[in-house]
PDB file of C-alpha atoms in Angstrom:
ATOM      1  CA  UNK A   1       0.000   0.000   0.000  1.00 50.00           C
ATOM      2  CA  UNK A   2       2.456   2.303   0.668  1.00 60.00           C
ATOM      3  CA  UNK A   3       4.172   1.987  -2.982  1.00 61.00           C
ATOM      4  CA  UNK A   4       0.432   3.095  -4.546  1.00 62.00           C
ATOM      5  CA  UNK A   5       0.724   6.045  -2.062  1.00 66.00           C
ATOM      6  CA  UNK A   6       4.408   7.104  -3.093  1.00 63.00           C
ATOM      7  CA  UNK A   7       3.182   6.536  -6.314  1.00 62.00           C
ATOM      8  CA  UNK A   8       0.378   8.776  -6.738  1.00 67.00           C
ATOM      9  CA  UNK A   9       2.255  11.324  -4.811  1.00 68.00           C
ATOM     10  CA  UNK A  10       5.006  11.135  -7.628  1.00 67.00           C
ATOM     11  CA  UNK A  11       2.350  11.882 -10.085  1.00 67.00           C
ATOM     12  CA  UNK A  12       0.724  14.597  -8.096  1.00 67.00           C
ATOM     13  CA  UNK A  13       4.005  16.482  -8.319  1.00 66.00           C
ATOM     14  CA  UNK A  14       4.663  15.592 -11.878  1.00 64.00           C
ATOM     15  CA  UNK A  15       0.852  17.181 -12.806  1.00 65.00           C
ATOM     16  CA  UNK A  16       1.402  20.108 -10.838  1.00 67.00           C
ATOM     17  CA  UNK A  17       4.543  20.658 -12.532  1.00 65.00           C
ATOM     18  CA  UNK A  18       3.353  20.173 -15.678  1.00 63.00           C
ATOM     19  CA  UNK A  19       0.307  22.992 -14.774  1.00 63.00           C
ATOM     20  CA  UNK A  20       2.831  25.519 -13.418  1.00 62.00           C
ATOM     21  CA  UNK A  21       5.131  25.083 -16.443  1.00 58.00           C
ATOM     22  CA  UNK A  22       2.034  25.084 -19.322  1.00 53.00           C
ATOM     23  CA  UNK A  23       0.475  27.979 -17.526  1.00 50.00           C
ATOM     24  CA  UNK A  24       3.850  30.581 -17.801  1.00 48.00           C
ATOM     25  CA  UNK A  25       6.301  30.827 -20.535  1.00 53.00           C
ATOM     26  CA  UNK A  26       8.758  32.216 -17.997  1.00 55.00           C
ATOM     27  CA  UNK A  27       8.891  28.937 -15.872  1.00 57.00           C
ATOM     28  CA  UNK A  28      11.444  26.043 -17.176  1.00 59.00           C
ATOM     29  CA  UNK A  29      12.259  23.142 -15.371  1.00 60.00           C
ATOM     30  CA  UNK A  30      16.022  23.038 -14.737  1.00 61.00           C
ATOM     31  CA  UNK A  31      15.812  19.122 -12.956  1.00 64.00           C
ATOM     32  CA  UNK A  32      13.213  17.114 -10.856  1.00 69.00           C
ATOM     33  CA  UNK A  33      14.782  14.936  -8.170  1.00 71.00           C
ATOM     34  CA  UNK A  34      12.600  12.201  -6.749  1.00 74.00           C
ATOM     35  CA  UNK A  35      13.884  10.615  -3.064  1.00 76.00           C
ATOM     36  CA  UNK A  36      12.136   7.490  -2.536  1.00 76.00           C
ATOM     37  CA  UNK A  37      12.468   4.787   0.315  1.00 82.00           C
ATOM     38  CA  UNK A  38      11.194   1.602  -0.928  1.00 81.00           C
ATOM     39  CA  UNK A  39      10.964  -1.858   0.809  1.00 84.00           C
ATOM     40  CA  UNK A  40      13.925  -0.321   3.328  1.00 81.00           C
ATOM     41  CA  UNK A  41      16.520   0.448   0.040  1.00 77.00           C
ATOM     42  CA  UNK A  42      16.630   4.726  -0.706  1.00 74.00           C
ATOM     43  CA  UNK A  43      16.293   5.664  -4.162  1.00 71.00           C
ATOM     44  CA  UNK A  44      16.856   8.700  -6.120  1.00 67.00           C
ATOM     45  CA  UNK A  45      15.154   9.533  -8.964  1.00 69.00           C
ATOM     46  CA  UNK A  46      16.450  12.711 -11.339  1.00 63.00           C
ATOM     47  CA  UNK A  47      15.588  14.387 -14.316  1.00 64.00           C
ATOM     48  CA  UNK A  48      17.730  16.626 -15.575  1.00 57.00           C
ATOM     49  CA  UNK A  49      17.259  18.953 -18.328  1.00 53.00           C
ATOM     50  CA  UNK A  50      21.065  17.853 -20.420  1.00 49.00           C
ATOM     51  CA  UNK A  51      19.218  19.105 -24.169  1.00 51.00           C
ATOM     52  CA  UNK A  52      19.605  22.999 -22.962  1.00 58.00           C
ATOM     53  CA  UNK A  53      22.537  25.018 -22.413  1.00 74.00           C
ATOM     54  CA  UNK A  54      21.773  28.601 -21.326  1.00 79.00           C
ATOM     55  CA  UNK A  55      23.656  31.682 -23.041  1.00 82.00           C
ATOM     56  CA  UNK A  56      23.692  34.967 -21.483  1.00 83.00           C
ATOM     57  CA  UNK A  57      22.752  37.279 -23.833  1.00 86.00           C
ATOM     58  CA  UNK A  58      23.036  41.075 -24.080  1.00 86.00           C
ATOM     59  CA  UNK A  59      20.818  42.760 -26.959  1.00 88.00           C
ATOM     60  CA  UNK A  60      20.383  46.622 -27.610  1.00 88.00           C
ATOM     61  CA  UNK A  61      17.476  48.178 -25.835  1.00 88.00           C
ATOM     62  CA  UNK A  62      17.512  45.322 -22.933  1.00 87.00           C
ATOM     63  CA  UNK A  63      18.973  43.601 -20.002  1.00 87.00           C
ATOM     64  CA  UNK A  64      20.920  40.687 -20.202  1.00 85.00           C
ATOM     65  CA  UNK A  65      19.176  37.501 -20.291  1.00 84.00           C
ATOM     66  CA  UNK A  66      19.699  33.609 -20.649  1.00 84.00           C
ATOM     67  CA  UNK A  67      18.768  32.294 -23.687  1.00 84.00           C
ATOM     68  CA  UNK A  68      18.963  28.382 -24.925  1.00 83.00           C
ATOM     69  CA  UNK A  69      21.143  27.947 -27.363  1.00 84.00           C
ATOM     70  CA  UNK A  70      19.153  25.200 -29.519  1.00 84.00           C
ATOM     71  CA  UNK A  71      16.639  29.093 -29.816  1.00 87.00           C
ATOM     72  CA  UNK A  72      20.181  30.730 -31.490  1.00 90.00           C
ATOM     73  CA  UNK A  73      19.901  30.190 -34.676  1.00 92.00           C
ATOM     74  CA  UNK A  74      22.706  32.891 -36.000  1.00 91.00           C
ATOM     75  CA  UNK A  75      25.031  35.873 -36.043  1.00 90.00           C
ATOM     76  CA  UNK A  76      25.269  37.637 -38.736  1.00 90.00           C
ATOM     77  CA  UNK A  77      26.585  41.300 -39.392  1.00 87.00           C
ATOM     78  CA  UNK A  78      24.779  44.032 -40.283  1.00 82.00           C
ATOM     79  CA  UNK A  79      23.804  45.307 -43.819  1.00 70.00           C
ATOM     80  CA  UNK A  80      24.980  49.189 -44.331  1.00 54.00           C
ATOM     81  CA  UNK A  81      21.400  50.084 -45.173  1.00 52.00           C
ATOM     82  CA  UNK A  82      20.030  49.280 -41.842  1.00 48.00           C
ATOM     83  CA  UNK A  83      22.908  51.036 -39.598  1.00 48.00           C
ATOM     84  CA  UNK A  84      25.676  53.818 -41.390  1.00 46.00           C
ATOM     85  CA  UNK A  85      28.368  52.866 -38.593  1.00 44.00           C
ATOM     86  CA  UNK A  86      27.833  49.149 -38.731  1.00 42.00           C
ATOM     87  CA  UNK A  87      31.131  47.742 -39.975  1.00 49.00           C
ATOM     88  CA  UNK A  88      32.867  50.524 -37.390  1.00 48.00           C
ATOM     89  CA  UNK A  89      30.575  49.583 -34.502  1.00 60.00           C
ATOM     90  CA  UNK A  90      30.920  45.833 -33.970  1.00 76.00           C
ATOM     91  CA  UNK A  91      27.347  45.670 -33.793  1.00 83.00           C
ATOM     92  CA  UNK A  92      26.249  42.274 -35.056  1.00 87.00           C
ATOM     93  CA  UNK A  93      22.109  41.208 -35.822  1.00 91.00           C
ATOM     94  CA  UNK A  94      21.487  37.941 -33.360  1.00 91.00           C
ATOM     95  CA  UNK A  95      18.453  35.760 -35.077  1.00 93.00           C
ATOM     96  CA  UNK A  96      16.620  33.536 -32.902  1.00 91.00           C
ATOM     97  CA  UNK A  97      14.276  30.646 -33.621  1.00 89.00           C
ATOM     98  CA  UNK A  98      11.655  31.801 -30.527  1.00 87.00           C
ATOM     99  CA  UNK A  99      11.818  35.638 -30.202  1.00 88.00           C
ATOM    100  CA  UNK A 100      12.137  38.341 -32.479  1.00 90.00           C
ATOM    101  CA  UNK A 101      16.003  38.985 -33.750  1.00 90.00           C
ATOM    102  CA  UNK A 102      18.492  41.666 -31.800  1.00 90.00           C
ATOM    103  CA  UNK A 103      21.548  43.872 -32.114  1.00 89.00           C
ATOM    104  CA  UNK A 104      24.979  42.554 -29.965  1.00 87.00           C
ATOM    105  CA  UNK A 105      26.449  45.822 -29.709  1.00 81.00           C
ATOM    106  CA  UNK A 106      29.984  46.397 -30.068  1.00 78.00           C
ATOM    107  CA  UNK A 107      30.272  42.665 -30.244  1.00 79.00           C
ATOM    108  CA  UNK A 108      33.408  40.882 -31.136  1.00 76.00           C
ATOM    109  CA  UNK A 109      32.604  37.754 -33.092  1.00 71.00           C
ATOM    110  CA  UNK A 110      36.108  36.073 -32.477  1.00 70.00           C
ATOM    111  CA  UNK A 111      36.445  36.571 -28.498  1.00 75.00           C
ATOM    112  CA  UNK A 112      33.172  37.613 -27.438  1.00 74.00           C
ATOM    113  CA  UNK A 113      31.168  34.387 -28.636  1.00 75.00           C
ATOM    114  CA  UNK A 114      33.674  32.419 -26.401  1.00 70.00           C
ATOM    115  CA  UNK A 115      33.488  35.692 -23.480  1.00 73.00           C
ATOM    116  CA  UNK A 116      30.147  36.696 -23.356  1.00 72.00           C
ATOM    117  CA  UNK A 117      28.262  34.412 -24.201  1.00 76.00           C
ATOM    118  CA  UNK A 118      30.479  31.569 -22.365  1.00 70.00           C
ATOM    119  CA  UNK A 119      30.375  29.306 -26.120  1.00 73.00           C
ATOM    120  CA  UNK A 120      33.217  26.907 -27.399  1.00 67.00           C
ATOM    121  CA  UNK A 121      34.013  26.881 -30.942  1.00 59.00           C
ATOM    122  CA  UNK A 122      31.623  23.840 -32.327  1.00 76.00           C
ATOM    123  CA  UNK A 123      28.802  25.293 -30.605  1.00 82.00           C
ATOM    124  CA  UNK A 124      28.456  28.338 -33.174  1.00 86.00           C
ATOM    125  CA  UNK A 125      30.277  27.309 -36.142  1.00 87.00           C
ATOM    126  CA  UNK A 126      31.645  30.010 -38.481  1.00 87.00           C
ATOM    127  CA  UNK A 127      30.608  29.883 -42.237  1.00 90.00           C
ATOM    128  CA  UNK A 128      31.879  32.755 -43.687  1.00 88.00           C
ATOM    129  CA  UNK A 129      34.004  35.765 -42.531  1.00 85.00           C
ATOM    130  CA  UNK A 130      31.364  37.227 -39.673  1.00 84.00           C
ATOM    131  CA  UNK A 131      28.541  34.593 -40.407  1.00 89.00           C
ATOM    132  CA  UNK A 132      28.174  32.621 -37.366  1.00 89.00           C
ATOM    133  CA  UNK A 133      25.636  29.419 -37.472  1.00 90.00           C
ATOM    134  CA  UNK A 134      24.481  27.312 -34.640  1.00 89.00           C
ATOM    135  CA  UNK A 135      26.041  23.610 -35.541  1.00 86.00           C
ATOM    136  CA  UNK A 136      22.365  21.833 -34.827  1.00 83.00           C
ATOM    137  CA  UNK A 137      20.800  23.948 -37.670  1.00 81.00           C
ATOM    138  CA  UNK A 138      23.664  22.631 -40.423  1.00 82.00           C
ATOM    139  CA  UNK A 139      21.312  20.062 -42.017  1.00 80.00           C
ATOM    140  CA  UNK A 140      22.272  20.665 -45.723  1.00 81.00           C
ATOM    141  CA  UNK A 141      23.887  23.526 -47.620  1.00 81.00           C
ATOM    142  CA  UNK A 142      22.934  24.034 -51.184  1.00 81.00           C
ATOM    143  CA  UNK A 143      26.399  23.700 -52.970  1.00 78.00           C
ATOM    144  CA  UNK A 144      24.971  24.784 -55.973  1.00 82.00           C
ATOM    145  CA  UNK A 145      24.706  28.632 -54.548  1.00 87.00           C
ATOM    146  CA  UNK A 146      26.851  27.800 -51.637  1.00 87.00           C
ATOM    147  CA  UNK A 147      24.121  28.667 -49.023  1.00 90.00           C
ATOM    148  CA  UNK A 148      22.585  27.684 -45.963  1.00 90.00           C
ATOM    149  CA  UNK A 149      18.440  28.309 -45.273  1.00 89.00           C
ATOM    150  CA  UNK A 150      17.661  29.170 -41.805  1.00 90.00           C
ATOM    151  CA  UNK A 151      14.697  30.137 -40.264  1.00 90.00           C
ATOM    152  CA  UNK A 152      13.939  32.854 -37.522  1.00 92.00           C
ATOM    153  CA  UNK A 153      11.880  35.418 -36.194  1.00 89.00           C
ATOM    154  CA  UNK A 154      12.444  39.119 -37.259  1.00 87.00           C
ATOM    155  CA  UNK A 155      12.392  42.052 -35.511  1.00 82.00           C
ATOM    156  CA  UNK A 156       8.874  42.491 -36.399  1.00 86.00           C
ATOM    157  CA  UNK A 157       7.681  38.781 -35.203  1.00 85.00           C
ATOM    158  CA  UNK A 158       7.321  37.334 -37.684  1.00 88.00           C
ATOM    159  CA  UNK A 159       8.462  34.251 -39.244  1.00 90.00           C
ATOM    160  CA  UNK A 160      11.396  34.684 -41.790  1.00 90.00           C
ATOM    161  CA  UNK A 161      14.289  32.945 -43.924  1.00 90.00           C
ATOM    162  CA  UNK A 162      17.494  33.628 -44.832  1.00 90.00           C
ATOM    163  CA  UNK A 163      20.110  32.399 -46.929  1.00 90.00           C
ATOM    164  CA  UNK A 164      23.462  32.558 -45.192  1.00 91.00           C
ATOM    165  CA  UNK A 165      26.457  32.637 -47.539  1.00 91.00           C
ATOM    166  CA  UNK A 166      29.180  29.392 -46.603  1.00 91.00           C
ATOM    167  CA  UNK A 167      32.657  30.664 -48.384  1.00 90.00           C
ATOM    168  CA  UNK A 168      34.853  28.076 -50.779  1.00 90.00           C
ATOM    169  CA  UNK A 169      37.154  28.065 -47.982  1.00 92.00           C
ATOM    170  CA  UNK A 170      34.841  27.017 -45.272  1.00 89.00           C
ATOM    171  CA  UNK A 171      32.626  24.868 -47.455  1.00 89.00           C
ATOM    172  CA  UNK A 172      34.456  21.246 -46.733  1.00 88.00           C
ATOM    173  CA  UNK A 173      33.979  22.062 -42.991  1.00 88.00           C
ATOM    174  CA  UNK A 174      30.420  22.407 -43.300  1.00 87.00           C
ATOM    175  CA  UNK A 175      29.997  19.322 -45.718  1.00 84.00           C
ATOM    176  CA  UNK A 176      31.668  17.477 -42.899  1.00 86.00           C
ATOM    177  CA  UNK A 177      30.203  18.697 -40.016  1.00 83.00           C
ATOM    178  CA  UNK A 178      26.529  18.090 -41.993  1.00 80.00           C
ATOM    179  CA  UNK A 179      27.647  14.351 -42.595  1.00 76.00           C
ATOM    180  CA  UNK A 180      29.081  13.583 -39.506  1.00 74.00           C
ATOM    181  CA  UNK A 181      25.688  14.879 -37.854  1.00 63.00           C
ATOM    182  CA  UNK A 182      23.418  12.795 -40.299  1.00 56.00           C
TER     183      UNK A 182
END
């Protein structure tokens, strides 16, 4: 009897869980940890959340906040039209799969992608000279134009895509890293 009872409080907690987390946007789940005492022997049950990996991210206009990175879909530099000073500023546009796109200002692609935002060098894998992909979005490149098709969410909310330019020099790299993750 007392098993039934540790189970149904086990799924009590796992249902109210569940209703906090559905309810808010703002709530994630980091790890459960279950302690149970069965037939005399302690057990410990935990889930832990090992898919995520939070970036601290700074965007113009905000505070800092941690974002996942499997939600990072780019960084890519600016287009003159959009800012005058944007090759002298270091500002760089962030795209993200979830939330509408930003501006890292006077952001350092080389040291501040390992500095800031605390990332080793597979995580966001350079394509072409200031075109920074995350590695789980290289699913195929179109070799034809030399190209890779992401999707993201402008600054406007809504749903875009964009065809990131891979360079000759960098184009092995990303054939391998594509067929290594196939």
């Amino acid at each position: 009897m007392a098993k039934k009872e540790e189970h149904r409080r086990i799924e009590y907690a796992f249902s109210e869980i569940s209703n906090l987390v559905s309810g808010s946007d703002a709530v994630r789940v980091k790890r459960i940890q279950v302690d149970l005492n069965i037939s005399g022997c302690d057990y410990s049950l935990c889930f832990n959340d090992t898919q995520s990996h939070l970036v601290p991210v700074k965007i113009k206009g905000e505070d800092e906040f941690e974002v996942e990175l499997r939600n990072i879909v780019a960084i890519v530099p600016l287009r003159d039209k959009e800012y005058s000073n944007a090759r002298r500023g270091g500002n760089k546009r962030i795209l993200f799969a979830n939330r509408k796109s930003g501006i890292l200002v006077d952001f350092r692609l080389k040291t501040d992608i390992a500095g800031k935002m605390k990332l080793t060098n597979d995580e966001l894998v350079e394509v072409c000279n200031g075109y920074f992909v995350n590695r789980n979005l290289l699913k195929c490149c179109d070799e034809k134009t030399a190209k890779i098709a992401v999707s993201y969410i402008d600054a406007s909310g809504k749903s875009c895509k964009m065809q990131i330019p891979v360079s000759r020099r960098k184009l092995p790299m990303v054939r391998k890293l594509i067929l290594s993750d196939n």
